[in-house]
Coordinates of C-alpha atoms in Angstrom, one line a residue:
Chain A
X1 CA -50.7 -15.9 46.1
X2 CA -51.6 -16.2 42.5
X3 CA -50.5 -19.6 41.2
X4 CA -48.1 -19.5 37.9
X5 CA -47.4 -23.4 37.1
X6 CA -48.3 -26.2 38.2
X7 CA -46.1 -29.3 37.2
X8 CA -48.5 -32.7 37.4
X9 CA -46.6 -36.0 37.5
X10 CA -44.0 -34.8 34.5
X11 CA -42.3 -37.5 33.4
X12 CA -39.6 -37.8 30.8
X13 CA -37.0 -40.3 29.2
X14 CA -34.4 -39.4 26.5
X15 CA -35.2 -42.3 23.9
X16 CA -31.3 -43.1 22.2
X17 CA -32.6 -45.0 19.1
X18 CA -29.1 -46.1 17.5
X19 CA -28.2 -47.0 20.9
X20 CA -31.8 -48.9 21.4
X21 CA -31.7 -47.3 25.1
X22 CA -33.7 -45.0 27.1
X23 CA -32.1 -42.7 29.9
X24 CA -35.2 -41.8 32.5
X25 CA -34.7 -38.1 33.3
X26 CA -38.0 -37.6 35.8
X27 CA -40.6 -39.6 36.7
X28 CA -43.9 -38.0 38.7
X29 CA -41.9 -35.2 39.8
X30 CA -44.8 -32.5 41.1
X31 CA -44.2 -28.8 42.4
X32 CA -45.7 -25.3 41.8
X33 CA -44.8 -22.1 41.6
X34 CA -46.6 -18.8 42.0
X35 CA -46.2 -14.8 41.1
X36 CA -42.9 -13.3 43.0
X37 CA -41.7 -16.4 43.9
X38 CA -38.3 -18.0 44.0
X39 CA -37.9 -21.7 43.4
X40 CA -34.0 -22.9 43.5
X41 CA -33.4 -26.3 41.9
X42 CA -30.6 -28.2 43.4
X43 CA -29.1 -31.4 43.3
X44 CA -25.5 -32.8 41.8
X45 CA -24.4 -32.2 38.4
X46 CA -26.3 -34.1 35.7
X47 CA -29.7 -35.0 37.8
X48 CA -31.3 -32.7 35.7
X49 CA -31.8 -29.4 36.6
X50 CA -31.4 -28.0 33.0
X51 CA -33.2 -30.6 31.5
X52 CA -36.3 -29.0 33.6
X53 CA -35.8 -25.9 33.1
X54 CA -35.9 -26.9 29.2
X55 CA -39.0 -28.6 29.3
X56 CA -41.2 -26.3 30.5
X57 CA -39.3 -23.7 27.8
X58 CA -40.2 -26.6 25.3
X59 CA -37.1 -27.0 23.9
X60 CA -37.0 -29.9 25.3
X61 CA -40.5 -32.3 25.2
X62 CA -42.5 -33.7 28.4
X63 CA -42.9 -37.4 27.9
X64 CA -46.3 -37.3 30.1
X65 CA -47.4 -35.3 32.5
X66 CA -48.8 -31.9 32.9
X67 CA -47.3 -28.2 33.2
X68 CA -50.4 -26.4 33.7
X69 CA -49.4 -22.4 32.8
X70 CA -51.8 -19.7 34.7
X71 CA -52.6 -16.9 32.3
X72 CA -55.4 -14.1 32.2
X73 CA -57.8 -15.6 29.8
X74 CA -57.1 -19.2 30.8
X75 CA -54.7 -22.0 32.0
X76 CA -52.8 -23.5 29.0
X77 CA -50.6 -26.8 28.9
X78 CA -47.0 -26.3 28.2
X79 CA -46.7 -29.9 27.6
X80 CA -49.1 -30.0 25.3
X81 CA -49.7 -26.7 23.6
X82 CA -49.1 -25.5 20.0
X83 CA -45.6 -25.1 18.7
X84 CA -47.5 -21.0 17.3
X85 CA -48.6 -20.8 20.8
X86 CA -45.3 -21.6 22.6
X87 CA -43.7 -19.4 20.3
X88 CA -46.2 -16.6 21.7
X89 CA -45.3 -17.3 25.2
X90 CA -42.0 -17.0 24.6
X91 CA -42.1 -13.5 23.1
X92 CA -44.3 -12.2 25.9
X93 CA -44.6 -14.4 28.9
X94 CA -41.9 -16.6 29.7
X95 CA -38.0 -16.1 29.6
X96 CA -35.1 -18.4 29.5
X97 CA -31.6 -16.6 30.4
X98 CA -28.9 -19.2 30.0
X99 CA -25.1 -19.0 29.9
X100 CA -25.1 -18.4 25.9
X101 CA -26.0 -16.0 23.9
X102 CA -26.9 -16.4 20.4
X103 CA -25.5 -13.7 18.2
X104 CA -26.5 -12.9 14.7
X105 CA -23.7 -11.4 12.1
X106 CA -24.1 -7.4 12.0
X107 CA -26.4 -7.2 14.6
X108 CA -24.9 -4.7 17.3
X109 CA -25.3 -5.6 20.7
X110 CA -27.9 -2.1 21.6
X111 CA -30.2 -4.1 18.5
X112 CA -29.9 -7.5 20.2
X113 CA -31.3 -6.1 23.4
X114 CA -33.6 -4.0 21.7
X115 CA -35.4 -6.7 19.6
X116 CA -37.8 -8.1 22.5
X117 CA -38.6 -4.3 23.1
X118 CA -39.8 -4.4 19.1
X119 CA -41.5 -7.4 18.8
X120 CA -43.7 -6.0 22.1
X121 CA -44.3 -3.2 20.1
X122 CA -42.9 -0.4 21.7
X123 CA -41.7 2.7 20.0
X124 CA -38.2 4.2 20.0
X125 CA -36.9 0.9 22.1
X126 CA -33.3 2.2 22.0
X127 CA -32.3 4.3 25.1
X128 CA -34.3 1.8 27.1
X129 CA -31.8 -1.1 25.3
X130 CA -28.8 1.3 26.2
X131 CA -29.8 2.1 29.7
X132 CA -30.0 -2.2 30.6
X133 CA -26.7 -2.2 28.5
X134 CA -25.0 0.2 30.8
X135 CA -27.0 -1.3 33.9
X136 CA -24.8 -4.1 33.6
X137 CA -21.6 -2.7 32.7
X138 CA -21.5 -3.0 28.9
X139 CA -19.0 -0.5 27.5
X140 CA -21.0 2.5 25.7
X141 CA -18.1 1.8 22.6
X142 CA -19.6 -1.7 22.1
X143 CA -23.0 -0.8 22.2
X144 CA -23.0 -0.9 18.5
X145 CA -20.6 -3.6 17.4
X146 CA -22.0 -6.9 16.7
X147 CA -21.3 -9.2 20.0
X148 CA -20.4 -11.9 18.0
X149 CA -17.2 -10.8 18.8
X150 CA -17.0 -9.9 22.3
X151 CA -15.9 -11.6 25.5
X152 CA -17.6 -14.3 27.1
X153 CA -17.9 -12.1 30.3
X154 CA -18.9 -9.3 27.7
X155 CA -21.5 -11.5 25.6
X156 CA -23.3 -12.6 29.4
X157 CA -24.0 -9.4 29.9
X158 CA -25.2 -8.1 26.7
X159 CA -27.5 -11.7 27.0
X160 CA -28.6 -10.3 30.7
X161 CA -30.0 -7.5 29.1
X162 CA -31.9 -8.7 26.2
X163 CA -33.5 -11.4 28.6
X164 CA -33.9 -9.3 31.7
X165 CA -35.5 -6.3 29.6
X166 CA -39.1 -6.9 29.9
X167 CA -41.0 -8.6 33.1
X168 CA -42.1 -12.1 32.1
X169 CA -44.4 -13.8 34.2
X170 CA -42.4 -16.6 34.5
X171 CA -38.5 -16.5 34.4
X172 CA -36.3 -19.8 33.9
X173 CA -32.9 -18.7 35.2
X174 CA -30.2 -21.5 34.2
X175 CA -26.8 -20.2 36.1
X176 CA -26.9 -17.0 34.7
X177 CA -23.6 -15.6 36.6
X178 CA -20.9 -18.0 35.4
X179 CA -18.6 -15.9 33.8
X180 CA -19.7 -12.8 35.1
X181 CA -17.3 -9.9 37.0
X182 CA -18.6 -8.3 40.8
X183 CA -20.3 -5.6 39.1
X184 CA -22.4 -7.3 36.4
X185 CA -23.5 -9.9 39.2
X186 CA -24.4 -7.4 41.6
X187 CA -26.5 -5.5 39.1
X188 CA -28.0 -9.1 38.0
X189 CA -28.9 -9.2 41.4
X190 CA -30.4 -6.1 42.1
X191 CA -32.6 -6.3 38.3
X192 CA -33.9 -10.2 40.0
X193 CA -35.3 -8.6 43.4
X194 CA -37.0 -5.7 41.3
X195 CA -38.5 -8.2 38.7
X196 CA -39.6 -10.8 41.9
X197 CA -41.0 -7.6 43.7
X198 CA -43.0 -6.9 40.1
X199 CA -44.7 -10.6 40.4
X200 CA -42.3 -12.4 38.6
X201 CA -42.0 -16.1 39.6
X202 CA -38.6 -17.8 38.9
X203 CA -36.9 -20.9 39.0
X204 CA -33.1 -21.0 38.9
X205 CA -30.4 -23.3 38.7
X206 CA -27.3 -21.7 40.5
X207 CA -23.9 -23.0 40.7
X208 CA -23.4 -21.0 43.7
X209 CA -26.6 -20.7 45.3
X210 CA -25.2 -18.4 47.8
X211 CA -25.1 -15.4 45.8
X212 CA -29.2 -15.4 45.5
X213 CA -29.3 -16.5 48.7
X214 CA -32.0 -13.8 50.2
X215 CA -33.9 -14.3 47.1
X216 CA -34.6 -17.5 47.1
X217 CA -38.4 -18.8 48.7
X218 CA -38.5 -22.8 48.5
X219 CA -36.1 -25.3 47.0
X220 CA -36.5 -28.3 45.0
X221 CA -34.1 -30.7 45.3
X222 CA -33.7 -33.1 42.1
X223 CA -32.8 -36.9 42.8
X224 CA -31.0 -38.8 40.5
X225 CA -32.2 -41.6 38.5
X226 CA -29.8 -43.7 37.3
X227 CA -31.2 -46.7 36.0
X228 CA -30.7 -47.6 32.4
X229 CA -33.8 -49.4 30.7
X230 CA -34.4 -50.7 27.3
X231 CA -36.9 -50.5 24.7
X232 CA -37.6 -51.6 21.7
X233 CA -36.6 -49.5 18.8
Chain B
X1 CA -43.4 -41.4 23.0
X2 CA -44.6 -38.4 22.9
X3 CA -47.5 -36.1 23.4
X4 CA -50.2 -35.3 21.3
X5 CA -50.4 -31.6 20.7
X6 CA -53.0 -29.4 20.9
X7 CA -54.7 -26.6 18.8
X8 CA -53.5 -23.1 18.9
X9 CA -55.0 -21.3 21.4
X10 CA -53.4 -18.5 22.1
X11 CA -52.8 -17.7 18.6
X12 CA -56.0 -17.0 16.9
X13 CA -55.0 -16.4 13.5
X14 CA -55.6 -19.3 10.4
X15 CA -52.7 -20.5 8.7
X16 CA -51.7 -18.3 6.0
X17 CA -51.1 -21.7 3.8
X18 CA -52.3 -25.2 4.2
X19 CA -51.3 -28.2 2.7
X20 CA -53.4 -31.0 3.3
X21 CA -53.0 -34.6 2.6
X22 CA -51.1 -33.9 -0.4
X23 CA -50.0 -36.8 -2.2
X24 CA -47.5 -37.2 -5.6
X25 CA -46.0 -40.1 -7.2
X26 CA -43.5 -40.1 -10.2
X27 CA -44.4 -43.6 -11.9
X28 CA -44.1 -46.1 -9.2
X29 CA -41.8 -43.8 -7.1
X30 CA -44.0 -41.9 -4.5
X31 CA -42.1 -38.7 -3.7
X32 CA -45.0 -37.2 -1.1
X33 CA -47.0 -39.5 0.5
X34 CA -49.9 -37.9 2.0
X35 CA -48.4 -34.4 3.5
X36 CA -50.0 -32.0 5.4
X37 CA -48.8 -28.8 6.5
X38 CA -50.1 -25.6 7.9
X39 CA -47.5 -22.2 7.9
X40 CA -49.2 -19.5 10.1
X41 CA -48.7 -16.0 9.2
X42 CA -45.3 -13.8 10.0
X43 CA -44.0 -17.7 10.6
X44 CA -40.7 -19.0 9.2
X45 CA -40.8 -23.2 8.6
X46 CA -37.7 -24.8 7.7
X47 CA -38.1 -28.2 5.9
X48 CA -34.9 -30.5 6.1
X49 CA -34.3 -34.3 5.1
X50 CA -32.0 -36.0 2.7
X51 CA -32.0 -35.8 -1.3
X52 CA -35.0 -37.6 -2.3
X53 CA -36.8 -36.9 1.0
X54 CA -39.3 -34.5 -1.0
X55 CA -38.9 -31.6 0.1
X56 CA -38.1 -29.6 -3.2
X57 CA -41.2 -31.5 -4.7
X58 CA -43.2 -30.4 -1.9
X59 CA -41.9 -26.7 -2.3
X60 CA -42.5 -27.0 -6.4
X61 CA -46.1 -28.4 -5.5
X62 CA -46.1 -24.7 -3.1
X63 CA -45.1 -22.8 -6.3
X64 CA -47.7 -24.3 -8.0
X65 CA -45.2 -25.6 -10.7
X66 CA -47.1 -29.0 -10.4
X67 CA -49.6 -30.8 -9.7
X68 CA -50.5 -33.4 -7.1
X69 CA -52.2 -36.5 -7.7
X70 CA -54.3 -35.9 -4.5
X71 CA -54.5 -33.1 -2.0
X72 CA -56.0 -29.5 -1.2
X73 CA -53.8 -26.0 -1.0
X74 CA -55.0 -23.2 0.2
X75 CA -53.8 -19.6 0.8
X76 CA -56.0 -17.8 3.2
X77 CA -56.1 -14.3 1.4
X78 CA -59.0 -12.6 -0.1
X79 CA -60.4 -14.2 -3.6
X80 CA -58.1 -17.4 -3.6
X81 CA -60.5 -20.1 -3.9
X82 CA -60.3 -23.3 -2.2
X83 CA -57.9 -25.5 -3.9
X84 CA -55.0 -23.9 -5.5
X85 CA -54.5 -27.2 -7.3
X86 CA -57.6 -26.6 -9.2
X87 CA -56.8 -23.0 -10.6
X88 CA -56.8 -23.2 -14.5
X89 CA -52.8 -21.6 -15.9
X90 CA -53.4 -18.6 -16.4
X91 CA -54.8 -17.8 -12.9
X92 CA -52.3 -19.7 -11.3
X93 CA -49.5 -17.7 -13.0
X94 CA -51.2 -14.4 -12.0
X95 CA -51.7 -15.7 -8.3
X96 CA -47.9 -16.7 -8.3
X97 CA -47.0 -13.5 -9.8
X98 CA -49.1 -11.8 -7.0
X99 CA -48.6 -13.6 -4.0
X100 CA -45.5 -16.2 -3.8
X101 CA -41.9 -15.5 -4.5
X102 CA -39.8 -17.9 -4.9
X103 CA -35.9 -18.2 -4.7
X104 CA -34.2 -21.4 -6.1
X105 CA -30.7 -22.8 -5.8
X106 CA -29.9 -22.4 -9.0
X107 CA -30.3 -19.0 -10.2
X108 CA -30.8 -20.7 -13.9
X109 CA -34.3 -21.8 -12.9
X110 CA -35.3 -18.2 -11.6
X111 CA -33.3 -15.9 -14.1
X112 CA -32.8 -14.9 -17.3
X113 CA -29.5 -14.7 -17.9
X114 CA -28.6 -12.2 -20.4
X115 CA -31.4 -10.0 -19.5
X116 CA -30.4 -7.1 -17.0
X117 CA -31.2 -7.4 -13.3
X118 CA -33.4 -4.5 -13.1
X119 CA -35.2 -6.0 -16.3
X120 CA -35.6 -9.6 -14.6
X121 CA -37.0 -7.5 -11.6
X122 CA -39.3 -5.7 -13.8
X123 CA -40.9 -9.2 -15.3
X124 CA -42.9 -9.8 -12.4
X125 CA -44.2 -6.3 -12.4
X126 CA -45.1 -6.5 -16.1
X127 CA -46.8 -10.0 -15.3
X128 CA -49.1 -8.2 -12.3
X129 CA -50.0 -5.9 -15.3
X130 CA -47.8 -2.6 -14.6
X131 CA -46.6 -0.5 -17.7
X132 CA -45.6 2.7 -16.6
X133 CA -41.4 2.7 -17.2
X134 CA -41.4 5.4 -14.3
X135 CA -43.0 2.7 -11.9
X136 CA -41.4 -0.2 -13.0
X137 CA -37.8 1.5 -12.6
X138 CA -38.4 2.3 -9.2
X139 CA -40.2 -0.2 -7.6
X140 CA -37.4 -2.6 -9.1
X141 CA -35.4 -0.7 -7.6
X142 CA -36.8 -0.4 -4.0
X143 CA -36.4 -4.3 -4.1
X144 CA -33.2 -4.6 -5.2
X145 CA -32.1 -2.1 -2.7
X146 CA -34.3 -4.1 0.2
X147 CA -32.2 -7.4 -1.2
X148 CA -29.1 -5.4 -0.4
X149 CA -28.2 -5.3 -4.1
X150 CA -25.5 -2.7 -5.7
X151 CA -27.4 -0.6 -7.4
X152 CA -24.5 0.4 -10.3
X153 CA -25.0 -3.4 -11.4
X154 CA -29.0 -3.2 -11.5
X155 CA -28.5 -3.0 -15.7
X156 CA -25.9 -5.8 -15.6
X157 CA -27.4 -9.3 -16.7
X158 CA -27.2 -12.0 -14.0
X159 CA -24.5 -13.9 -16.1
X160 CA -21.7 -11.1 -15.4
X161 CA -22.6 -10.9 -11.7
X162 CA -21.4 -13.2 -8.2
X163 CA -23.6 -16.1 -7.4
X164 CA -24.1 -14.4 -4.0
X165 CA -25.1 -11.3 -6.6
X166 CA -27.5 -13.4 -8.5
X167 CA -29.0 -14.6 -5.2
X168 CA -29.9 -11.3 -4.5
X169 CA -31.5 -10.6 -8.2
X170 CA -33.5 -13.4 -7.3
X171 CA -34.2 -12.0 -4.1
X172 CA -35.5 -8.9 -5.4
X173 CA -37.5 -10.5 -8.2
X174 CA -39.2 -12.8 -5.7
X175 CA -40.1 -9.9 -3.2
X176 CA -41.0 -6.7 -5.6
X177 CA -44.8 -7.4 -5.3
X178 CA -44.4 -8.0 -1.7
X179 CA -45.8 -11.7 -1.4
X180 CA -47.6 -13.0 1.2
X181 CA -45.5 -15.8 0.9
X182 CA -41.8 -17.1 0.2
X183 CA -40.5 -19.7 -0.5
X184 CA -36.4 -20.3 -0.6
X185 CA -35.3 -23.4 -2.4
X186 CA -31.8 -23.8 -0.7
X187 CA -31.3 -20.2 -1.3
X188 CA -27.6 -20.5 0.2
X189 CA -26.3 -23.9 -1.2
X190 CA -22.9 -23.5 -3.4
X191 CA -22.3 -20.2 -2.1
X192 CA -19.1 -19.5 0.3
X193 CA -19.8 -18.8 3.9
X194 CA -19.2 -15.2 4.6
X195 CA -21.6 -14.8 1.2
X196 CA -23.9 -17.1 2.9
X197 CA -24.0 -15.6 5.9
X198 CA -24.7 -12.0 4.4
X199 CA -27.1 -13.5 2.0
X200 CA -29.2 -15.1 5.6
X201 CA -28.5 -11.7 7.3
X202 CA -30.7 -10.1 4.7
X203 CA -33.5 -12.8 4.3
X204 CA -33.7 -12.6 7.9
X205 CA -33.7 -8.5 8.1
X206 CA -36.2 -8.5 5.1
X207 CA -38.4 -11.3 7.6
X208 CA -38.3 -9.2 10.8
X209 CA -39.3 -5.8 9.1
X210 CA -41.9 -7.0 6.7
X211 CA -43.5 -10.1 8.6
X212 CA -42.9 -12.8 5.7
X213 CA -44.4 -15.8 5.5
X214 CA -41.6 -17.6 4.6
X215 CA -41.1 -22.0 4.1
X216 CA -37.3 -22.3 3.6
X217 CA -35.7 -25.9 2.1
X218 CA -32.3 -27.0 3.2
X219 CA -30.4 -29.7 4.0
X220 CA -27.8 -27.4 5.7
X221 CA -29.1 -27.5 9.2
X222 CA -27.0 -24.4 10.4
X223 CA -28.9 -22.1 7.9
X224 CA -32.5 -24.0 9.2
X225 CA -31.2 -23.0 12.5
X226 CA -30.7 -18.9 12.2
X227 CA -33.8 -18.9 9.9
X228 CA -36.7 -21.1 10.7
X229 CA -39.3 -20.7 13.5
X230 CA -40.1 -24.3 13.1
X231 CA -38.7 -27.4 11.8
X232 CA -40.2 -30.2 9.5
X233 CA -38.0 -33.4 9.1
X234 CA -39.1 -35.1 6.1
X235 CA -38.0 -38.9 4.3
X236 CA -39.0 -40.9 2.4
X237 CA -41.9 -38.8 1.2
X238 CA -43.5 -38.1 4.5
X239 CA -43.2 -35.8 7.7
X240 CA -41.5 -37.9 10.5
X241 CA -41.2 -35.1 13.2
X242 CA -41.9 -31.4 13.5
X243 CA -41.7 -29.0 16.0
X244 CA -39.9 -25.8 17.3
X245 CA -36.6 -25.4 16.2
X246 CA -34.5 -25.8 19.4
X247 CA -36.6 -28.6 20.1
X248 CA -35.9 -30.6 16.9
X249 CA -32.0 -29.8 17.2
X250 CA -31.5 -30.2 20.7
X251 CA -34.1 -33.3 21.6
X252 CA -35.1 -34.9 18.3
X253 CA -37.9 -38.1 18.8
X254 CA -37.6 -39.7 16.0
X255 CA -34.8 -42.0 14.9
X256 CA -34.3 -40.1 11.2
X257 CA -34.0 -36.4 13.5
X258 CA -32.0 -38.3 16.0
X259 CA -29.5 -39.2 13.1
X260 CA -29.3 -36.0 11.1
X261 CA -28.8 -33.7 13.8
X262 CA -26.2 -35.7 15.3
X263 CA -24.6 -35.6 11.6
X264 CA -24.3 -32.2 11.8
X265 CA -20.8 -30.6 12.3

């Protein structure tokens, strides 16, 4: 198996400065993860499984620790790396489907899929945006309104699409079927197993585990850390 | 605490501009105090921090409308010398004119007023050295039109038009020579939100199609939020944090970040 990350010993601590305290998130949590696999991340609410899923995206920072990234000219530290070179990744290499999707005024929804296509560089990237649109049940009437305006059920799905439309190497999946319908989640579903059997590795956070159920490879089951310390601001 | 970050690696590229170590004081009142910052090319930055914090200083110094009392700039594009700073005035007008639009607040500073909006367009052709009527019309025209302007105002002088409308005069003016680099001086501030928010649409349509370089100043976080790339917190004169966007805004380090994004409505 071809290894995708490796998370060393990552450690983190949200630092509240007005409130001179520090909340511990993780300390020395370890695990991999390699091409086509499925990593589950359980544990109750509030242990942390978004928070992880945002630190290796980088939205959130790694206080130390290591999140070693396998790529073809090189391993590269997602804890560590450029802000330019995250921003790379994240147009090419890694993807983040959450429950929200940003929408920009008078963008229609077919464009808002379509962008990734764009900024990859491919010509003509509509009918592929419409075809992922209609994959998951969008409306062919909406697919040029601006989904600023849409349903939440309505805006998941036009989020499924953009996110889904090109195989990252790594895919950060946080509860991506609250607020869908049966047929949007089935086709969720069916657009996972065909990016896993592609070599995508994955690690979700699933409110009801059960529906990935026969995707899922390994968990990794988050304890919680409740100790409050403080520090000197 | 947190961790030292590398060099790009991935991205290969040098910075389209760098500021290093760029220091300037107003009598005993140091407004930047020893700034560095590097904007890579096709990259949005947003710089945010209270009045005083510098940051319009620091976008005047990119404008060249000053001068420093110590520090290098640098644009990495072909016969620019070394240090910006050092360029006599007449070459640094002509490399302004050339290469770096600007967009200010208030359209006073970037306008004349009772000229027509075509005609302010037209200045910064004139400036590059253009003459031909034929040419200056229409490439005045193209950038009024890519700034989303009505053309049946473009012989209307600024002072008769919308401040949103005057925005997008400015717009035009700044982008007719197609800069390598823009700079936006809060280019949204004073207007009211559904003019704001067509005003961004277009900044950002102009950004995807044309791969600007742009550094935008703000103190309105929401418009730092749709626009920038990256975020650089400044206060008192000096960078306290910067870092992706999402990052800054949903897990700010420092205890200035901390405060001003959970200000924010």
């Amino acid at each position: 198996m071809t290894r995708v990350l490796t998370a060393e010993a990552l450690t983190k601590n949200f630092v509240l400065h007005h409130l001179s305290q520090s909340l511990p998130a993780f300390r020395d949590l370890s695990f991999t993860v390699d091409a086509g696999e499925f990593l589950l991340l359980r544990g109750p609410n509030g242990v942390g499984k978004s928070t992880l899923l945002r630190m290796i995206w980088r939205s959130y920072l790694v206080d130390a620790g290591h999140l070693w990234f396998e790529r073809p000219d090189g391993v590269i530290d997602l804890a560590r790396a450029a802000d330019v070179d995250i921003a790379v990744l994240r147009r090419g290499e890694i993807g983040f489907v959450t429950q929200f999707l940003i929408a920009r005024p008078r963008v229609s929804a077919e464009e808002v899929v379509a962008e990734p296509l764009r900024q990859a560089g491919i010509a003509d990237p509509l009918p592929r945006a419409r075809a992922a649109l209609e994959t998951f049940g969008v409306r062919p009437d909406l697919w040029r309104a601006c989904p600023a305006t849409f349903s939440g059920g309505e805006q998941q799905k036009v989020n499924l699409a953009r996110a889904l439309i090109l195989p990252m190497r790594l895919l950060l999946l946080d509860e991506p079927t609250a607020s869908l319908d049966a047929g949007a989640r089935k086709a969720l579903l069916a657009r996972l197993a065909d990016l896993k059997s592609q070599g995508v590795a994955m690690i979700g956070v699933f409110h009801h585990p059960g529906d990935v159920a026969h995707l899922i490879d390994r968990e990794l089951t988050l304890k919680p850390m409740t100790e409050l310390s403080n520090v000197a601001v | 605490m947190t961790l030292h970050r590398l060099a790009p690696r991935i991205v290969t590229a040098n910075p389209l501009l760098t500021l290093s170590g760029v220091t300037r004081r107003f009598g005993t009142l140091t407004a930047l105090d020893e700034v560095s910052v590097e904007v890579f090319p096709g990259e949005v930055l947003g710089i945010v921090g209270e009045s005083g914090s510098g940051k319009s200083t620091l976008l005047r110094l990119m404008n060249l409308e000053d001068a420093p009392d110590a520090g290098v700039y640098s644009l990495n594009l072909p016969q620019t010398p070394g240090n910006l700073f050092a360029l006599d005035r007449f070459d640094r007008r002509m490399l302004c004119a050339l290469h770096i639009g600007i967009v200010y607040q208030n359209p006073h500073l970037g306008l004349r007023m009772g000229h027509s909006s075509s005609g302010n367009v037209a200045e910064r052709l004139l400036i590059a050295g253009e003459r031909r009527f034929s040419v200056l019309r229409g490439k005045g025209q193209q950038a009024l039109e890519a700034s989303e302007f009505p053309l049946e105002r473009m012989d209307s002088p600024p002072s008769e038009l919308s401040g949103g409308m005057q925005q997008r005069v400015q717009l035009a003016k700044a982008i007719a020579l197609e800069p390598a680099l823009l700079l936006l001086d809060e280019p949204t501030t004073g207007l009211d939100v559904s003019v704001q928010a067509a005003v961004l649409d277009t900044l950002k349509g102009l950004q995807r199609d044309r791969r600007i370089t742009i550094v935008i100043v703000s103190h309105d976080l929401g418009v730092i939020r749709v626009m920038a790339d990256r975020v650089m917190v400044m206060r008192h004169g000096r960078v306290v944090e910067q870092g992706l966007s999402d990052q800054v805004f949903q897990d700010p380090q420092h205890p200035y970040s901390q405060q001003l994004v959970q200000a924010k409505l």
